[in-house]
GROMACS .gro file of C-alpha atoms in nm:
model
  245
    1MET     CA    1   0.345  13.582   9.655
    2PRO     CA    2   0.009  13.397   9.657
    3ASN     CA    3  -0.021  13.063   9.484
    4ASP     CA    4  -0.333  12.932   9.311
    5GLY     CA    5  -0.267  12.575   9.412
    6THR     CA    6  -0.257  12.445   9.053
    7SER     CA    7   0.097  12.306   9.074
    8LYS     CA    8   0.178  11.940   9.013
    9GLY     CA    9  -0.077  11.722   9.194
   10GLY     CA   10  -0.377  11.950   9.128
   11GLY     CA   11  -0.374  12.128   9.464
   12ILE     CA   12  -0.661  12.071   9.706
   13GLY     CA   13  -0.906  12.023   9.414
   14GLY     CA   14  -0.689  11.742   9.281
   15PHE     CA   15  -0.668  11.595   9.628
   16PHE     CA   16  -1.049  11.586   9.647
   17SER     CA   17  -1.050  11.400   9.317
   18LYS     CA   18  -0.801  11.148   9.453
   19LEU     CA   19  -1.021  11.091   9.756
   20GLY     CA   20  -1.331  11.041   9.541
   21LEU     CA   21  -1.490  11.366   9.668
   22ALA     CA   22  -1.497  11.535   9.328
   23GLU     CA   23  -1.475  11.438   8.961
   24PRO     CA   24  -1.315  11.221   8.842
   25ILE     CA   25  -1.420  10.939   9.071
   26PRO     CA   26  -1.122  10.708   9.139
   27ASP     CA   27  -1.108  10.340   9.057
   28SER     CA   28  -1.306  10.141   9.317
   29ASN     CA   29  -1.018   9.891   9.330
   30GLU     CA   30  -0.772  10.154   9.453
   31LYS     CA   31  -0.596  10.031   9.766
   32PRO     CA   32  -0.565  10.231  10.092
   33VAL     CA   33  -0.237  10.418  10.125
   34ALA     CA   34  -0.061  10.447  10.460
   35VAL     CA   35   0.088  10.796  10.482
   36PRO     CA   36   0.347  10.888  10.751
   37PRO     CA   37   0.356  11.231  10.918
   38THR     CA   38   0.487  11.491  10.675
   39ALA     CA   39   0.725  11.777  10.757
   40PRO     CA   40   0.704  12.113  10.571
   41VAL     CA   41   0.843  12.099  10.218
   42THR     CA   42   1.120  12.356  10.264
   43ALA     CA   43   1.221  12.298  10.625
   44LYS     CA   44   1.091  12.167  10.952
   45PRO     CA   45   0.960  12.457  11.168
   46HIS     CA   46   0.968  12.451  11.544
   47ALA     CA   47   0.665  12.282  11.701
   48THR     CA   48   0.561  12.595  11.887
   49GLN     CA   49   0.515  12.816  11.579
   50SER     CA   50   0.146  12.909  11.586
   51HIS     CA   51   0.112  12.962  11.209
   52VAL     CA   52   0.230  12.612  11.116
   53ALA     CA   53  -0.012  12.318  11.142
   54GLN     CA   54   0.114  12.048  11.375
   55PRO     CA   55   0.186  11.705  11.220
   56PRO     CA   56   0.008  11.401  11.368
   57THR     CA   57   0.192  11.186  11.618
   58ALA     CA   58   0.118  10.863  11.433
   59PRO     CA   59   0.061  10.753  11.069
   60ARG     CA   60  -0.296  10.749  10.945
   61THR     CA   61  -0.438  10.523  10.676
   62VAL     CA   62  -0.645  10.717  10.424
   63VAL     CA   63  -0.892  10.518  10.214
   64SER     CA   64  -0.996  10.660   9.877
   65GLY     CA   65  -1.356  10.777   9.892
   66ALA     CA   66  -1.382  10.742  10.270
   67PRO     CA   67  -1.505  11.032  10.486
   68HIS     CA   68  -1.239  11.217  10.685
   69GLY     CA   69  -1.258  11.300  11.053
   70GLY     CA   70  -1.559  11.382  11.265
   71ALA     CA   71  -1.735  11.708  11.346
   72SER     CA   72  -1.411  11.866  11.475
   73GLY     CA   73  -1.194  11.724  11.196
   74THR     CA   74  -0.863  11.539  11.215
   75VAL     CA   75  -0.512  11.650  11.117
   76ASP     CA   76  -0.441  11.434  10.812
   77PRO     CA   77  -0.081  11.396  10.687
   78GLN     CA   78  -0.189  11.344  10.326
   79ILE     CA   79  -0.400  11.660  10.328
   80ARG     CA   80  -0.114  11.845  10.498
   81ALA     CA   81   0.126  11.738  10.222
   82VAL     CA   82  -0.110  11.878   9.957
   83LEU     CA   83  -0.166  12.205  10.142
   84GLU     CA   84   0.207  12.255  10.203
   85LYS     CA   85   0.291  12.275   9.831
   86PRO     CA   86   0.124  12.612   9.758
   87VAL     CA   87   0.212  12.737  10.107
   88ALA     CA   88   0.580  12.655  10.042
   89GLU     CA   89   0.565  12.858   9.720
   90ALA     CA   90   0.416  13.152   9.908
   91ALA     CA   91   0.693  13.123  10.171
   92LYS     CA   92   0.964  13.224   9.922
   93PRO     CA   93   1.203  13.389   9.960
   94ALA     CA   94   1.226  13.516  10.316
   95TYR     CA   95   1.012  13.273  10.515
   96SER     CA   96   1.148  12.962  10.341
   97ALA     CA   97   1.503  13.078  10.417
   98PHE     CA   98   1.402  13.153  10.775
   99LEU     CA   99   1.258  12.801  10.819
  100LEU     CA  100   1.569  12.641  10.674
  101THR     CA  101   1.792  12.839  10.911
  102MET     CA  102   1.569  12.750  11.207
  103ALA     CA  103   1.598  12.382  11.121
  104ASN     CA  104   1.975  12.400  11.076
  105LEU     CA  105   2.021  12.580  11.412
  106ALA     CA  106   1.788  12.350  11.606
  107ASP     CA  107   2.074  12.146  11.754
  108VAL     CA  108   2.311  12.440  11.782
  109ILE     CA  109   2.078  12.687  11.955
  110PRO     CA  110   1.822  12.499  12.171
  111ASP     CA  111   1.650  12.819  12.289
  112GLU     CA  112   1.378  12.907  12.039
  113ALA     CA  113   1.377  13.283  12.101
  114THR     CA  114   1.754  13.303  12.048
  115ARG     CA  115   1.726  13.081  11.741
  116ILE     CA  116   1.457  13.305  11.591
  117LYS     CA  117   1.674  13.615  11.641
  118ALA     CA  118   1.968  13.440  11.475
  119ALA     CA  119   1.754  13.327  11.181
  120ILE     CA  120   1.625  13.682  11.130
  121ARG     CA  121   1.980  13.826  11.135
  122THR     CA  122   2.097  13.572  10.876
  123LEU     CA  123   1.817  13.631  10.620
  124PRO     CA  124   1.950  13.628  10.261
  125ALA     CA  125   2.044  13.949  10.087
  126GLY     CA  126   1.743  14.129   9.945
  127THR     CA  127   1.517  14.009  10.227
  128ASP     CA  128   1.452  14.151  10.569
  129TYR     CA  129   1.224  14.123  10.871
  130ASP     CA  130   0.940  14.305  10.697
  131GLN     CA  131   0.962  14.071  10.397
  132LEU     CA  132   0.958  13.780  10.639
  133LEU     CA  133   0.626  13.897  10.784
  134VAL     CA  134   0.487  13.956  10.433
  135ASP     CA  135   0.579  13.599  10.335
  136VAL     CA  136   0.408  13.460  10.646
  137ASP     CA  137   0.092  13.657  10.561
  138GLU     CA  138   0.110  13.526  10.204
  139CYS     CA  139   0.137  13.171  10.340
  140LEU     CA  140  -0.179  13.232  10.541
  141GLU     CA  141  -0.354  13.375  10.234
  142SER     CA  142  -0.248  13.074  10.028
  143LEU     CA  143  -0.378  12.838  10.296
  144GLU     CA  144  -0.709  13.023  10.310
  145GLU     CA  145  -0.737  13.002   9.931
  146GLN     CA  146  -0.685  12.625   9.948
  147GLU     CA  147  -0.956  12.603  10.214
  148ARG     CA  148  -1.195  12.799   9.991
  149LYS     CA  149  -1.123  12.562   9.704
  150ALA     CA  150  -1.181  12.267   9.935
  151ASP     CA  151  -1.517  12.413  10.040
  152THR     CA  152  -1.614  12.461   9.676
  153SER     CA  153  -1.518  12.102   9.593
  154ALA     CA  154  -1.707  11.975   9.897
  155GLU     CA  155  -2.021  12.171   9.804
  156ALA     CA  156  -2.001  12.043   9.447
  157SER     CA  157  -1.964  11.689   9.579
  158ILE     CA  158  -2.263  11.735   9.808
  159ALA     CA  159  -2.473  11.872   9.522
  160ARG     CA  160  -2.368  11.586   9.293
  161ARG     CA  161  -2.370  11.287   9.525
  162ILE     CA  162  -2.618  11.377   9.796
  163GLY     CA  163  -2.842  11.556   9.545
  164THR     CA  164  -2.871  11.235   9.343
  165LEU     CA  165  -2.940  11.034   9.657
  166GLU     CA  166  -3.206  11.283   9.767
  167GLN     CA  167  -3.377  11.250   9.429
  168GLN     CA  168  -3.372  10.873   9.465
  169LEU     CA  169  -3.510  10.909   9.817
  170GLN     CA  170  -3.792  11.133   9.698
  171GLN     CA  171  -3.879  10.890   9.420
  172THR     CA  172  -3.875  10.598   9.661
  173GLU     CA  173  -4.092  10.787   9.911
  174ALA     CA  174  -4.338  10.882   9.636
  175THR     CA  175  -4.354  10.520   9.516
  176THR     CA  176  -4.396  10.395   9.871
  177LYS     CA  177  -4.675  10.649   9.933
  178ALA     CA  178  -4.855  10.541   9.616
  179LYS     CA  179  -4.823  10.174   9.711
  180ARG     CA  180  -4.953  10.247  10.061
  181GLU     CA  181  -5.251  10.428   9.911
  182GLN     CA  182  -5.314  10.130   9.683
  183ILE     CA  183  -5.293   9.896   9.980
  184ALA     CA  184  -5.532  10.120  10.177
  185ALA     CA  185  -5.778  10.118   9.884
  186LEU     CA  186  -5.754   9.739   9.859
  187GLN     CA  187  -5.806   9.709  10.233
  188ARG     CA  188  -6.119   9.923  10.205
  189GLU     CA  189  -6.244   9.708   9.917
  190ILE     CA  190  -6.172   9.392  10.117
  191ALA     CA  191  -6.354   9.535  10.421
  192GLU     CA  192  -6.653   9.625  10.203
  193ALA     CA  193  -6.649   9.280  10.043
  194GLU     CA  194  -6.626   9.112  10.382
  195ALA     CA  195  -6.918   9.325  10.504
  196GLY     CA  196  -7.114   9.218  10.195
  197VAL     CA  197  -7.032   8.855  10.262
  198LYS     CA  198  -7.158   8.892  10.618
  199ASP     CA  199  -7.482   9.048  10.495
  200VAL     CA  200  -7.535   8.762  10.251
  201ARG     CA  201  -7.462   8.502  10.519
  202ASP     CA  202  -7.706   8.675  10.755
  203THR     CA  203  -7.969   8.677  10.480
  204ILE     CA  204  -7.909   8.307  10.412
  205ASP     CA  205  -7.940   8.221  10.781
  206THR     CA  206  -8.257   8.432  10.817
  207THR     CA  207  -8.412   8.281  10.504
  208ARG     CA  208  -8.324   7.928  10.612
  209ALA     CA  209  -8.475   7.993  10.955
  210GLU     CA  210  -8.792   8.130  10.798
  211ILE     CA  211  -8.820   7.831  10.562
  212GLU     CA  212  -8.755   7.583  10.843
  213GLY     CA  213  -9.016   7.761  11.058
  214THR     CA  214  -9.270   7.745  10.777
  215ARG     CA  215  -9.189   7.378  10.725
  216ARG     CA  216  -9.244   7.308  11.091
  217ASP     CA  217  -9.573   7.501  11.083
  218ILE     CA  218  -9.688   7.301  10.782
  219ALA     CA  219  -9.597   6.975  10.955
  220ALA     CA  220  -9.774   7.080  11.273
  221THR     CA  221 -10.083   7.194  11.086
  222ALA     CA  222 -10.091   6.876  10.878
  223ALA     CA  223 -10.054   6.667  11.194
  224ALA     CA  224 -10.344   6.849  11.358
  225MET     CA  225 -10.562   6.805  11.049
  226ARG     CA  226 -10.460   6.440  11.031
  227ARG     CA  227 -10.568   6.385  11.389
  228GLU     CA  228 -10.900   6.553  11.320
  229LEU     CA  229 -10.960   6.338  11.013
  230ASN     CA  230 -10.861   6.022  11.192
  231ASP     CA  231 -11.088   6.115  11.480
  232ILE     CA  232 -11.381   6.169  11.242
  233LYS     CA  233 -11.302   5.847  11.066
  234ALA     CA  234 -11.301   5.657  11.391
  235LYS     CA  235 -11.634   5.801  11.487
  236LEU     CA  236 -11.779   5.719  11.149
  237LEU     CA  237 -11.660   5.363  11.173
  238ASN     CA  238 -11.837   5.327  11.504
  239GLN     CA  239 -12.160   5.427  11.334
  240GLN     CA  240 -12.125   5.187  11.046
  241PRO     CA  241 -12.471   5.020  10.972
  242LYS     CA  242 -12.496   4.647  11.033
  243THR     CA  243 -12.543   4.428  10.730
  244GLY     CA  244 -12.889   4.260  10.688
  245ALA     CA  245 -13.057   4.457  10.961
   0.00000   0.00000   0.00000
């Protein structure tokens, strides 16, 4: 009997909300909760049952809004507790009774194979081995449904949170690009202005040199003419007529 995971606690979707991975976002002041390893809701199955997820060997602290696990994931007791609720509903009636019997016989019948046979023989009236297998398949279907809901919540969270961040990133990159282009344009203007300043300085230096050269030429020419005039004057003075001659 499949379960939609909408029982008290909101199923896996509600769990995502509690962890801040889907709406509503939890209060930022929420404190971390230390959660111990959790056994199945109806009974504790034997550790070697392949269809039952194994509980962690030590408590794990889960922080609201924090990412969980790495690339390979981590068995989380809080997630397990949420997943076990709809799975426990799907386990009724045969598989839940089987698990309870297995737990009760754990100390009485240490051998697992013998204990399984005894639990099958003592299934409640109205249930049988075939129903037991059906219940196990329904547990698997319920678990898969919860995983699908988790994927949907995760994708929605990615679209909402990462999508917003990507938009901000694009806007920032566009602004940065525009600023860099403005800086490049200013740098070109500065380079052109500096080149203009150099041209003006070169023109000033050339003009000054030309003026100074002309000044020196004038001084030299004037000096030469002065010598000529002084020479003529001296010669004229030597030829000055004597008075009363």
